[in-house]
Amino acid sequence: MNGRQVSSSRARVCIQDVARHAGVSAMTVSRALRQPEKVSENLRRRVAEAVDRVGYLPNRIAASLSSSRSNVVGLILPSLRNSLFADTIQGISDVLHGAGHHLMIADSGYGLAGEEAAIRAFLQQRVCGLLLHNTWHTDAARRLIERVGVPVAEIGDLTPEPIDITVSYSNFEAARTMTLLLARRGYRHIGFVTLPLKDNARSVERQRGYLSAVAECGLAADPTLILELPSGIGSGAKAIDRLSEVNPGLDAIFFAGDVLAVGAILECRRRGWAVPGRIAIASFDDVDLLSFTDPPVTTVRIPRYDIGRLSAEAILDRVSGRALKPVTFDLAFQIIERGSA
Amino acid sequence: MNGRQVSSSRARVCIQDVARHAGVSAMTVSRALRQPEKVSENLRRRVAEAVDRVGYLPNRIAASLSSSRSNVVGLILPSLRNSLFADTIQGISDVLHGAGHHLMIADSGYGLAGEEAAIRAFLQQRVCGLLLHNTWHTDAARRLIERVGVPVAEIGDLTPEPIDITVSYSNFEAARTMTLLLARRGYRHIGFVTLPLKDNARSVERQRGYLSAVAECGLAADPTLILELPSGIGSGAKAIDRLSEVNPGLDAIFFAGDVLAVGAILECRRRGWAVPGRIAIASFDDVDLLSFTDPPVTTVRIPRYDIGRLSAEAILDRVSGRALKPVTFDLAFQIIERGSA
DNA sequence: TTGTAAGCGTTATCAC
DNA sequence: GTGATAACGCTTACAA
């Protein structure tokens, strides 16, 4: 193996080299490659030959600088570790790569400051579009985006005042709908476990949805029925513990995150509590896991792949000038009724 | 909201504007920003002021072109949808962003041709390094990489003949070890279910590991004990079906993928088969799911976050010139013994 | 310590 | 249909 040596051709092959080999000008090569129809048949062939003879790899950096047009889209997620985002990323990637664009990914670490830093970094990379999972941003981040005028799609929640494009579902309505379902099933003391609310519009909206439903049904808006816990299997058990201790009448719990619900199911089994006999359980985010528990968990299914696909398409439409006005895609969530409630 | 208008300052702010406002040359601004220590105290302040007065966002595209140095690393995975990769991506991202670099992601669609296309595209973007999950590549892809001389780390399997850097674990040894464990436990008719072998070195190596262990133990290398199935919950049930029909004596199955094992566990419960009483089950890839099944599944745990972290560090070392020679990190896998075997 | 000039590899523009 | 020339916004190399 001697590939490591950078010897032979110190200088990278550039469009000039192709031009020389094809006996034409650089400009003609550029045209032959990007608008083959604008060039004579035989020239197209000569250029193509020269390209693989010299092993030419067009330099997109130079092209971007020259044309002031980038083909990279930036995506900022709260975390890359959370496998919930995988479907969305795939949706984005499928659309982007299908159109000759590229995807840069960063995480905000579940904080607004982290998001701002990532946005600034992406703007320095001159991304042609920005996909943000957050709907809350620092003032500085908003100003940055508006000043640069880069197309942006917010995808984590259907915000009423989007910066530009928004493609998502309503966390508020989803939580409200699930809570109403529980109430309709006859549960009267419905607990709610939320993930951390700080800097997280989605968590806040889900809690608002729960509260709204509770009020609509004339149930007591009892603060002791609400618990904020960090994500994790252990939190599910802790929730059962705390909520049932303070509220002897507790007959259902709605968890704002899948992992919490799994922990709760396990804790119930440990205690020998029948689900939903002793207590009903509902969840948010339809991860595969939830259909394998015993009983399987009633939950909200989110159109994750489509959120990715449609948001990427909206960005490309904007980039290409095909669409100029802000758009809102309100994608439908779906209540998946299973055995736990 | 009037941010959409691109009016006010048609031309983007550039380093010249900062220079003018600070009363210095462009070069001095560049230096003040990149090597503050090489510049006088008061000048540093004047430049900093000018920067936020005019709202300057350095153009990394121009910087890259000018310096022939990019700060973007490309990662190519078989699929983005597979949540197994999330930890690895986070590991990579943490290191890269901590060092002011960026991450581009693409998927190869589980095919060698797809990988080659992604590699070519990334090289056109002039990435400074490449992280490949595959260890098999088309000849053209290898030539491309060697000609350009870009640092590469292969991370999906510990290949004996890496292109450059390799940071992974041995799929062969992991599968072999697990199979030996089953043999030591007294199972004599151990089935093996592999994921598709086409274009997939990891699958092939796992199967080799199984075969090697079987041979070592003097067990029959019975082809009817081996089954190749696509991933998916349904495949687990199918495997139980087919293998047990042909092999009445079957007493254990080793699944080369987590989802398969979950499907098998469910199928066993449906049939009322005791696990491991009637049949033992072992798996590969320690997804959370496997510890929640009943019984929890004995499996191989892979250091996924560390693979990401260390491979990214190795790439950065190479990029910065700190390390020049190929490296091999053989990260340890871990057998997690649980109830299913 | 600071400034000048010449690229980096393309594409936009306008002649031919 | 094809080519010459000037950007694009920054950094390298070197001069002051």
XYZ file of C-alpha atoms (C1' of nucleotides) in Angstrom:
714
model
C 0.000 0.000 0.000
C 1.610 3.228 -1.083
C -1.445 5.393 -1.451
C -0.505 7.550 1.506
C 2.204 9.324 -0.376
C 0.985 12.599 -1.754
C 3.839 12.640 -4.193
C 3.132 12.270 -7.880
C 0.875 15.236 -8.488
C 1.465 17.797 -5.779
C -0.966 20.190 -7.404
C -4.585 19.111 -7.619
C -6.115 18.800 -11.049
C -8.189 21.827 -11.919
C -10.493 22.905 -14.659
C -7.600 24.426 -16.599
C -5.969 21.047 -16.918
C -9.130 19.600 -18.347
C -9.387 22.536 -20.707
C -5.860 22.017 -21.974
C -6.405 18.303 -22.544
C -9.631 18.961 -24.400
C -8.160 21.807 -26.369
C -10.764 24.309 -25.212
C -11.069 27.107 -22.696
C -11.864 26.644 -19.008
C -15.162 28.356 -19.496
C -16.193 25.836 -22.086
C -15.381 22.967 -19.778
C -17.451 24.567 -17.067
C -20.371 24.893 -19.449
C -20.020 21.410 -20.864
C -20.232 20.048 -17.342
C -23.075 22.142 -16.023
C -25.193 22.777 -19.112
C -24.389 19.958 -21.527
C -27.272 20.990 -23.752
C -25.617 24.339 -24.432
C -22.601 22.727 -26.011
C -21.947 20.825 -29.196
C -22.214 17.065 -29.121
C -18.607 16.343 -29.970
C -17.257 18.903 -27.558
C -19.256 17.339 -24.772
C -17.519 14.060 -25.525
C -14.053 15.558 -25.696
C -14.553 17.261 -22.355
C -15.913 14.104 -20.772
C -12.872 12.207 -21.972
C -10.471 14.808 -20.707
C -12.236 14.785 -17.350
C -11.579 11.186 -16.624
C -8.225 11.163 -18.306
C -6.869 13.760 -15.897
C -9.129 12.662 -13.033
C -10.872 15.930 -12.528
C -12.989 16.505 -9.420
C -14.788 19.851 -9.670
C -14.032 22.070 -6.698
C -17.344 22.979 -5.118
C -15.667 25.396 -2.741
C -14.453 27.504 -5.616
C -17.763 27.169 -7.412
C -19.626 28.344 -4.332
C -17.382 31.312 -3.811
C -17.579 32.333 -7.406
C -21.303 31.937 -7.793
C -22.221 33.011 -4.266
C -24.361 29.929 -4.149
C -23.890 27.062 -1.754
C -25.348 23.588 -1.942
C -25.156 22.775 1.737
C -28.055 22.821 4.166
C -27.493 22.982 7.915
C -29.564 20.998 10.401
C -29.520 21.751 14.113
C -31.038 19.245 16.529
C -31.180 19.290 20.307
C -29.147 16.101 20.345
C -27.791 13.643 17.817
C -27.941 10.797 20.286
C -31.682 10.798 20.478
C -32.714 8.144 18.000
C -36.085 9.841 17.613
C -34.479 12.137 15.073
C -33.155 9.381 12.820
C -36.244 9.231 10.615
C -36.311 12.972 10.184
C -32.651 13.059 9.213
C -33.220 10.337 6.653
C -36.117 12.276 5.163
C -34.007 15.394 4.883
C -31.052 13.509 3.465
C -33.111 11.726 0.822
C -34.449 14.984 -0.552
C -31.189 16.909 -0.317
C -28.955 14.322 -1.915
C -31.529 13.647 -4.563
C -31.116 17.278 -5.556
C -27.328 17.380 -5.404
C -27.224 19.140 -2.081
C -25.490 18.244 1.142
C -26.340 18.059 4.794
C -24.380 19.452 7.702
C -25.461 18.458 11.177
C -24.888 19.991 14.578
C -26.533 19.740 17.961
C -27.518 22.531 20.281
C -27.152 20.455 23.415
C -30.737 21.291 24.406
C -29.837 24.935 24.953
C -30.596 28.206 23.206
C -27.017 29.400 23.455
C -25.801 26.204 21.841
C -28.230 26.738 19.020
C -27.068 30.278 18.467
C -23.466 29.147 18.264
C -24.362 26.459 15.750
C -26.363 28.910 13.653
C -23.491 31.365 13.604
C -21.066 28.632 12.593
C -23.345 27.430 9.806
C -23.806 30.942 8.470
C -20.049 31.281 8.312
C -20.028 28.109 6.262
C -22.525 29.919 4.044
C -25.182 27.223 4.142
C -27.960 27.911 1.663
C -30.638 26.917 4.151
C -31.183 26.156 7.804
C -33.342 23.492 9.428
C -33.972 24.140 13.090
C -35.681 21.745 15.435
C -36.103 24.480 18.000
C -38.841 27.070 17.732
C -37.375 29.204 20.478
C -34.194 31.056 19.723
C -32.055 33.742 21.275
C -32.687 37.275 20.018
C -29.209 37.325 18.582
C -29.905 34.146 16.625
C -33.079 35.612 15.134
C -31.304 38.823 14.165
C -28.495 36.880 12.567
C -30.896 34.853 10.470
C -32.959 37.821 9.403
C -29.983 39.895 8.477
C -28.463 37.186 6.334
C -31.827 36.368 4.825
C -31.160 32.641 4.684
C -34.189 30.361 4.253
C -35.109 28.680 7.513
C -37.503 25.907 8.400
C -38.506 25.202 11.976
C -39.542 21.610 12.421
C -39.916 20.710 16.106
C -43.277 22.284 16.732
C -45.915 24.101 14.787
C -45.176 27.608 15.967
C -47.695 30.359 15.296
C -44.970 32.888 14.562
C -42.367 31.106 12.493
C -39.271 32.901 11.317
C -39.997 31.701 7.821
C -41.078 28.149 6.976
C -42.514 25.739 9.488
C -43.143 22.053 8.885
C -44.324 20.186 11.922
C -47.275 19.104 14.012
C -48.863 20.775 16.982
C -47.396 19.486 20.210
C -50.157 21.352 21.977
C -52.960 19.664 20.048
C -51.334 16.277 20.279
C -51.065 16.423 24.056
C -54.516 17.886 24.332
C -56.024 15.187 22.168
C -54.399 12.387 24.107
C -55.536 13.862 27.410
C -59.078 14.181 26.106
C -58.956 10.551 25.057
C -58.014 9.542 28.574
C -60.810 11.656 30.013
C -63.300 10.130 27.598
C -62.195 6.713 28.748
C -63.316 7.706 32.203
C -60.079 8.489 33.943
C -60.586 11.355 36.384
C -57.216 11.789 38.031
C -54.806 12.040 35.174
C -51.202 12.694 36.057
C -48.802 14.356 33.617
C -45.072 13.865 33.503
C -43.154 16.408 31.483
C -39.569 16.424 30.322
C -37.466 19.443 31.325
C -39.255 22.661 30.353
C -36.245 24.929 30.225
C -35.506 26.239 26.733
C -37.875 23.641 25.327
C -40.980 24.882 23.560
C -42.119 21.358 22.762
C -42.248 20.358 26.398
C -44.046 23.545 27.324
C -46.605 23.106 24.553
C -47.289 19.518 25.538
C -47.927 20.591 29.078
C -50.202 23.392 27.897
C -52.115 20.850 25.857
C -52.604 18.657 28.871
C -53.746 21.583 31.010
C -56.126 22.769 28.346
C -57.772 19.372 28.078
C -58.043 19.017 31.822
C -59.781 22.375 32.030
C -62.134 21.536 29.179
C -63.234 18.402 30.960
C -63.846 20.160 34.191
C -61.243 18.087 35.964
C -59.280 19.667 38.775
C -56.099 21.343 37.551
C -54.198 19.888 40.435
C -50.520 20.916 40.472
C -49.644 17.779 42.415
C -50.635 15.775 39.352
C -47.817 17.294 37.353
C -44.203 16.263 37.566
C -41.125 17.450 35.695
C -38.436 14.818 35.370
C -35.331 14.286 33.305
C -35.531 11.650 30.620
C -34.501 8.121 31.461
C -35.934 4.766 32.396
C -35.553 5.531 36.086
C -37.764 8.584 35.838
C -40.719 6.439 34.877
C -40.553 4.505 38.119
C -40.007 7.666 40.125
C -43.103 9.196 38.569
C -45.285 6.254 39.587
C -43.857 6.533 43.046
C -44.332 10.243 43.622
C -47.609 10.797 41.846
C -49.395 7.866 43.423
C -48.178 8.752 46.884
C -49.555 12.285 46.757
C -52.654 11.329 44.809
C -54.218 8.125 46.104
C -56.955 8.465 43.500
C -54.537 8.605 40.582
C -55.907 6.437 37.781
C -53.843 7.408 34.736
C -50.533 8.992 33.780
C -49.679 10.669 30.504
C -45.958 10.730 29.863
C -44.509 13.368 27.569
C -41.741 11.029 26.420
C -41.450 7.416 25.405
C -38.611 6.362 27.666
C -40.517 7.586 30.703
C -43.493 5.452 29.783
C -41.373 2.351 29.374
C -39.905 2.883 32.813
C -43.398 3.240 34.197
C -44.599 0.039 32.557
C -41.692 -1.860 34.057
C -42.332 -0.354 37.490
C -45.975 -1.349 37.318
C -45.050 -4.901 36.494
C -42.639 -4.929 39.397
C -45.383 -3.746 41.720
C -47.885 -6.141 40.264
C -50.134 -3.257 39.246
C -52.446 -4.057 36.393
C -52.186 -1.705 33.426
C -54.662 -0.209 32.772
C -56.630 -1.909 35.588
C -54.826 -0.260 38.458
C -53.426 2.599 36.427
C -53.585 3.611 32.775
C -50.537 4.766 30.880
C -50.198 6.869 27.759
C -47.120 8.200 26.011
C -45.766 10.552 23.368
C -43.472 9.647 20.446
C -44.172 6.285 18.949
C -40.885 4.487 19.297
C -40.844 0.823 18.338
C -40.237 -0.090 21.920
C -43.708 0.948 22.988
C -45.411 -1.719 20.937
C -43.351 -4.468 22.555
C -44.023 -3.727 26.186
C -46.637 -5.638 28.092
C -49.157 -4.177 27.655
C -48.217 -2.181 24.553
C -48.537 1.535 25.154
C -51.110 3.926 23.755
C -49.198 6.822 22.271
C -48.969 9.696 19.792
C -47.345 8.909 16.487
C -45.453 11.727 14.787
C -44.827 11.849 10.993
C -41.117 12.110 11.485
C -39.887 11.080 8.054
C -42.347 13.406 6.351
C -41.314 16.310 8.521
C -37.793 15.787 7.245
C -38.802 15.292 3.654
C -41.192 18.209 3.412
C -39.030 20.664 5.292
C -36.084 19.882 3.035
C -38.277 20.295 -0.024
C -39.548 23.619 1.243
C -36.001 24.819 1.763
C -34.960 23.752 -1.720
C -37.980 25.481 -3.219
C -36.934 28.653 -1.493
C -33.285 28.282 -2.454
C -34.118 27.768 -6.091
C -36.475 30.675 -6.129
C -39.442 28.435 -6.926
C -41.221 29.549 -3.763
C -40.820 32.914 -2.163
C -43.331 33.133 0.627
C -43.279 31.607 4.092
C -45.180 28.329 4.305
C -46.739 26.379 7.108
C -47.202 22.638 6.824
C -49.385 21.334 9.600
C -48.714 17.616 9.507
C -51.142 15.340 11.254
C -50.130 13.373 14.311
C -51.919 10.152 15.031
C -53.187 8.622 18.228
C -52.185 4.967 18.411
C -54.521 3.186 20.781
C -53.017 0.126 22.338
C -53.574 -1.813 25.514
C -52.196 0.472 28.199
C -55.104 2.870 28.427
C -42.042 40.591 10.483
C -39.999 42.184 7.762
C -36.889 40.073 7.997
C -37.560 38.394 4.673
C -36.622 41.415 2.694
C -33.075 41.228 1.498
C -33.080 44.946 0.894
C -30.989 47.193 3.093
C -27.537 45.815 2.417
C -27.609 44.022 -0.903
C -23.917 43.252 -0.619
C -22.830 41.052 2.256
C -20.441 42.527 4.758
C -16.890 41.441 4.064
C -13.532 41.767 5.675
C -12.837 45.001 3.766
C -15.788 46.673 5.449
C -14.454 45.723 8.833
C -11.045 46.978 7.828
C -12.411 50.340 6.777
C -14.363 50.763 10.003
C -11.342 49.875 12.082
C -9.033 52.033 10.020
C -6.693 49.175 9.167
C -6.010 46.826 6.278
C -7.955 43.675 5.538
C -4.941 41.583 6.359
C -4.752 43.052 9.808
C -8.365 42.197 10.467
C -7.721 38.645 9.343
C -4.802 38.386 11.711
C -6.585 40.030 14.607
C -9.330 37.436 14.301
C -7.240 34.336 13.794
C -4.095 35.104 15.776
C -5.094 37.717 18.351
C -1.782 37.280 20.126
C 0.095 38.549 17.084
C -1.617 41.896 17.226
C -1.473 44.863 19.546
C -3.963 45.036 22.387
C -5.719 48.171 21.243
C -5.934 47.056 17.649
C -7.560 43.823 18.737
C -10.228 45.902 20.462
C -10.792 48.192 17.514
C -11.217 45.245 15.183
C -13.577 43.484 17.574
C -15.685 46.622 17.767
C -15.770 47.048 14.017
C -16.755 43.403 13.637
C -19.937 43.701 15.599
C -20.663 47.192 14.424
C -20.859 46.047 10.823
C -22.066 42.558 11.718
C -19.269 40.669 10.091
C -19.558 36.912 9.571
C -16.272 35.533 8.231
C -16.777 33.641 4.982
C -15.415 30.144 5.521
C -15.893 29.291 1.866
C -13.482 31.992 0.834
C -11.123 31.084 3.638
C -11.097 27.462 2.559
C -10.468 28.285 -1.057
C -7.714 30.672 -0.212
C -5.935 28.478 2.268
C -6.690 25.176 0.550
C -7.803 23.947 3.935
C -11.293 22.822 4.774
C -12.844 22.335 8.182
C -15.505 19.875 7.164
C -15.389 16.140 7.733
C -17.624 13.777 5.786
C -19.325 10.771 7.348
C -20.884 8.013 5.261
C -23.167 5.499 6.928
C -25.143 2.628 5.431
C -28.325 4.327 6.624
C -29.260 7.328 8.693
C -32.462 5.738 9.841
C -30.752 3.045 11.821
C -30.688 4.420 15.333
C -27.677 2.243 16.112
C -25.510 4.945 14.601
C -26.784 7.778 16.785
C -24.174 7.305 19.499
C -21.366 7.191 16.987
C -22.562 10.362 15.307
C -22.722 12.125 18.646
C -19.172 11.041 19.440
C -17.935 12.356 16.132
C -19.868 15.584 16.450
C -18.617 16.301 19.963
C -15.008 16.057 18.894
C -15.413 17.891 15.611
C -17.381 20.839 16.907
C -15.118 21.097 19.907
C -12.318 21.719 17.422
C -14.168 24.168 15.205
C -14.865 21.630 12.510
C -18.094 20.563 10.892
C -19.811 17.345 10.000
C -21.417 16.404 6.718
C -23.471 13.246 6.607
C -24.590 11.001 3.798
C -25.811 7.448 3.506
C -24.717 4.795 1.074
C -28.019 2.958 1.098
C -26.242 -0.274 2.059
C -24.514 -0.433 -1.312
C -20.967 -0.005 -2.549
C -22.039 2.101 -5.503
C -23.912 4.439 -3.195
C -20.821 4.806 -1.087
C -18.674 5.626 -4.078
C -21.100 8.323 -5.151
C -21.104 9.834 -1.681
C -17.312 9.756 -1.500
C -17.022 11.473 -4.859
C -19.508 14.126 -3.790
C -17.675 14.747 -0.528
C -14.340 15.050 -2.276
C -15.859 17.675 -4.540
C -16.878 19.522 -1.396
C -13.214 19.242 -0.434
C -13.797 17.649 2.963
C -10.625 17.493 5.007
C -11.347 13.970 6.184
C -13.610 11.027 5.548
C -15.256 8.668 8.018
C -16.523 5.504 6.395
C -18.607 2.879 8.119
C -17.948 0.441 5.311
C -14.712 -1.462 5.067
C -15.490 -2.704 1.578
C -15.363 -0.187 -1.224
C -15.435 -0.160 -4.996
C -12.049 -0.041 -6.690
C -12.919 3.363 -8.062
C -13.660 4.640 -4.572
C -10.301 3.418 -3.267
C -8.454 4.998 -6.187
C -10.262 8.268 -5.680
C -9.324 8.381 -2.026
C -5.711 7.466 -2.590
C -5.243 9.942 -5.379
C -6.639 12.809 -3.377
C -4.744 11.710 -0.306
C -7.507 12.648 2.094
C -7.331 11.144 5.591
C -9.821 8.313 6.002
C -11.020 6.348 8.978
C -12.980 3.139 8.572
C -15.151 2.483 11.582
C -17.599 -0.361 10.928
C -15.237 -3.262 11.382
C -11.636 -3.805 12.322
C -10.277 -4.518 8.878
C -6.812 -6.033 8.547
C -6.024 -3.905 5.504
C -7.373 -0.458 6.210
C -7.018 2.309 3.681
C -5.555 4.483 6.380
C -6.971 4.729 9.893
C -9.297 2.170 11.421
C -11.151 2.575 14.689
C -13.499 -0.248 15.472
C -13.944 -3.655 17.025
C -13.659 -7.072 15.469
C -17.016 -8.300 14.271
C -15.366 -11.648 13.712
C -14.081 -11.962 17.269
C -17.296 -10.683 18.754
C -19.405 -13.273 16.948
C -16.873 -15.971 17.674
C -16.792 -15.137 21.356
C -20.541 -15.156 21.677
C -20.793 -18.487 19.895
C -18.127 -19.974 22.144
C -20.074 -18.755 25.143
C -23.153 -20.569 23.918
C -21.124 -23.741 23.332
C -19.633 -23.497 26.801
C -23.117 -23.244 28.196
C -23.775 -26.639 26.689
C -25.787 -25.781 23.601
C -24.901 -28.184 20.801
C -27.178 -27.177 17.955
C -26.617 -23.474 17.616
C -28.420 -21.753 14.789
C -27.130 -18.525 13.270
C -29.227 -15.857 11.617
C -27.329 -13.345 9.538
C -28.432 -10.075 8.033
C -27.959 -9.683 4.265
C -24.380 -10.514 3.319
C -24.246 -8.612 0.065
C -21.806 -5.699 0.139
C -21.650 -6.017 3.908
C -18.316 -6.944 5.437
C -19.712 -6.776 8.952
C -22.321 -9.420 8.265
C -19.786 -11.638 6.569
C -17.317 -11.291 9.422
C -19.945 -12.121 12.001
C -20.856 -15.251 10.120
C -17.180 -16.191 9.825
C -16.854 -15.742 13.567
C -19.758 -18.057 14.191
C -18.382 -20.684 11.809
C -14.952 -20.476 13.356
C -16.311 -21.042 16.856
C -18.477 -23.931 15.710
C -15.450 -25.577 14.140
C -13.318 -25.010 17.223
C -15.874 -26.747 19.381
C -16.154 -29.717 17.110
C -19.788 -29.019 16.444
C -21.218 -29.905 13.062
C -20.965 -27.036 10.576
C -24.461 -27.700 9.393
C -25.592 -25.338 6.615
C -29.202 -25.848 7.610
C -28.405 -24.094 10.882
C -27.653 -20.860 9.049
C -30.241 -18.477 7.718
C -29.919 -15.138 5.935
C -32.830 -12.807 6.497
C -33.592 -9.142 6.026
C -33.807 -7.069 9.169
C -37.173 -6.630 10.818
C -39.268 -7.929 13.643
C -40.950 -10.439 11.358
C -37.649 -12.069 10.460
C -37.154 -13.160 14.049
C -40.321 -15.225 14.015
C -39.517 -16.629 10.600
C -36.142 -17.748 11.833
C -37.614 -19.670 14.745
C -40.010 -21.252 12.325
C -37.585 -22.364 9.662
C -34.639 -23.355 11.803
C -36.624 -25.407 14.268
C -38.504 -27.201 11.554
C -35.363 -28.398 9.781
C -33.433 -28.973 12.982
C -35.533 -30.652 15.647
C -32.543 -30.671 17.967
C -32.027 -26.892 17.738
C -31.315 -25.573 21.224
C -29.992 -22.033 20.620
C -30.019 -19.268 18.048
C -27.514 -16.462 17.704
C -28.941 -13.480 15.869
C -26.589 -11.100 14.108
C -28.905 -8.142 14.752
C -30.933 -6.839 17.641
C -34.268 -6.472 15.909
C -34.190 -10.086 14.825
C -33.671 -11.227 18.390
C -36.595 -9.178 19.640
C -38.825 -10.741 17.026
C -37.646 -14.156 18.120
C -38.337 -13.445 21.781
C -41.872 -12.377 20.925
C -42.407 -15.462 18.788
C -41.214 -17.715 21.589
C -43.621 -16.122 24.003
C -46.411 -16.615 21.490
C -45.543 -20.278 21.199
C -45.152 -20.680 24.899
C -41.525 -21.726 24.465
C -39.386 -21.161 27.510
C -36.282 -19.052 26.875
C -33.718 -20.396 27.415
C -35.438 -23.626 28.575
C -36.755 -24.651 25.197
C -34.406 -22.508 23.180
C -31.632 -20.061 24.048
C -31.302 -16.720 22.308
C -28.324 -14.428 21.880
C -27.977 -11.203 19.948
C -25.607 -8.611 18.579
C -25.738 -4.827 19.183
C -26.863 -3.864 22.624
C -29.886 -1.700 21.981
C -31.876 -0.619 25.007
C -34.746 -2.725 23.851
C -32.915 -5.961 24.583
C -32.775 -5.350 28.295
C -36.535 -4.851 28.489
C -37.685 -8.021 26.843
C -38.745 -11.002 28.882
C -36.289 -12.523 29.373
C -33.705 -9.839 28.692
C -31.339 -10.874 25.922
C -27.700 -11.832 26.172
C -25.846 -9.742 23.626
C -22.656 -8.064 22.430
C -22.164 -4.476 23.462
C -20.270 -2.238 21.054
C -18.422 0.933 22.165
C -20.317 3.066 19.738
C -19.734 6.513 21.220
C -16.024 5.846 21.573
C -15.748 4.662 18.007
C -17.120 8.027 16.969
C -14.984 10.017 19.347
C -11.705 8.278 18.650
C -12.135 8.117 14.907
C -12.854 11.827 14.762
C -9.821 12.536 16.925
C -7.649 10.409 14.698
C -8.845 12.303 11.643
C -8.160 15.655 13.273
C -4.709 14.520 14.300
C -4.010 13.637 10.717
C -5.506 16.851 9.370
C -3.457 18.990 11.677
C -0.293 17.118 10.900
C 0.055 15.920 14.482
C -0.055 12.307 13.369
C 1.170 11.051 10.054
C 1.004 7.297 10.147
C -1.980 4.974 9.792
C -3.394 3.884 13.132
C -5.493 0.984 14.263
C -7.632 1.273 17.356
C -8.990 -2.090 18.369
C -11.781 -1.186 20.737
C -13.097 -3.879 23.022
C -16.593 -5.214 22.648
C -18.302 -6.630 25.678
C -20.484 -9.675 26.183
C -23.544 -8.751 28.212
C -24.908 -11.903 29.811
C -28.586 -11.710 30.563
C -31.369 -14.218 30.977
C -31.950 -15.453 27.456
C -29.019 -17.826 27.236
C 3.501 45.175 14.223
C 1.259 46.201 9.867
C 0.463 46.467 4.799
C 0.808 45.061 -0.360
C 0.234 41.979 -4.045
C -0.742 37.689 -5.865
C -3.231 33.918 -5.904
C -6.990 29.930 -4.514
C -10.472 27.506 -8.716
C -14.427 28.538 -10.149
C -18.423 31.306 -12.605
C -20.730 35.812 -14.554
C -20.502 38.789 -18.110
C -19.896 40.236 -22.297
C -17.576 40.068 -26.520
C -16.645 37.307 -30.768
C -21.212 27.918 -29.778
C -16.909 29.562 -27.617
C -13.489 32.426 -25.220
C -11.247 36.466 -22.506
C -11.546 38.873 -18.344
C -12.948 40.180 -14.068
C -14.772 39.107 -9.952
C -15.983 35.976 -5.445
C -13.611 37.021 -0.131
C -10.171 35.421 1.894
C -4.988 33.907 3.056
C -0.019 33.228 1.791
C 4.244 35.289 1.163
C 6.819 38.835 1.518
C 7.965 43.733 1.989
C 7.960 47.833 4.942
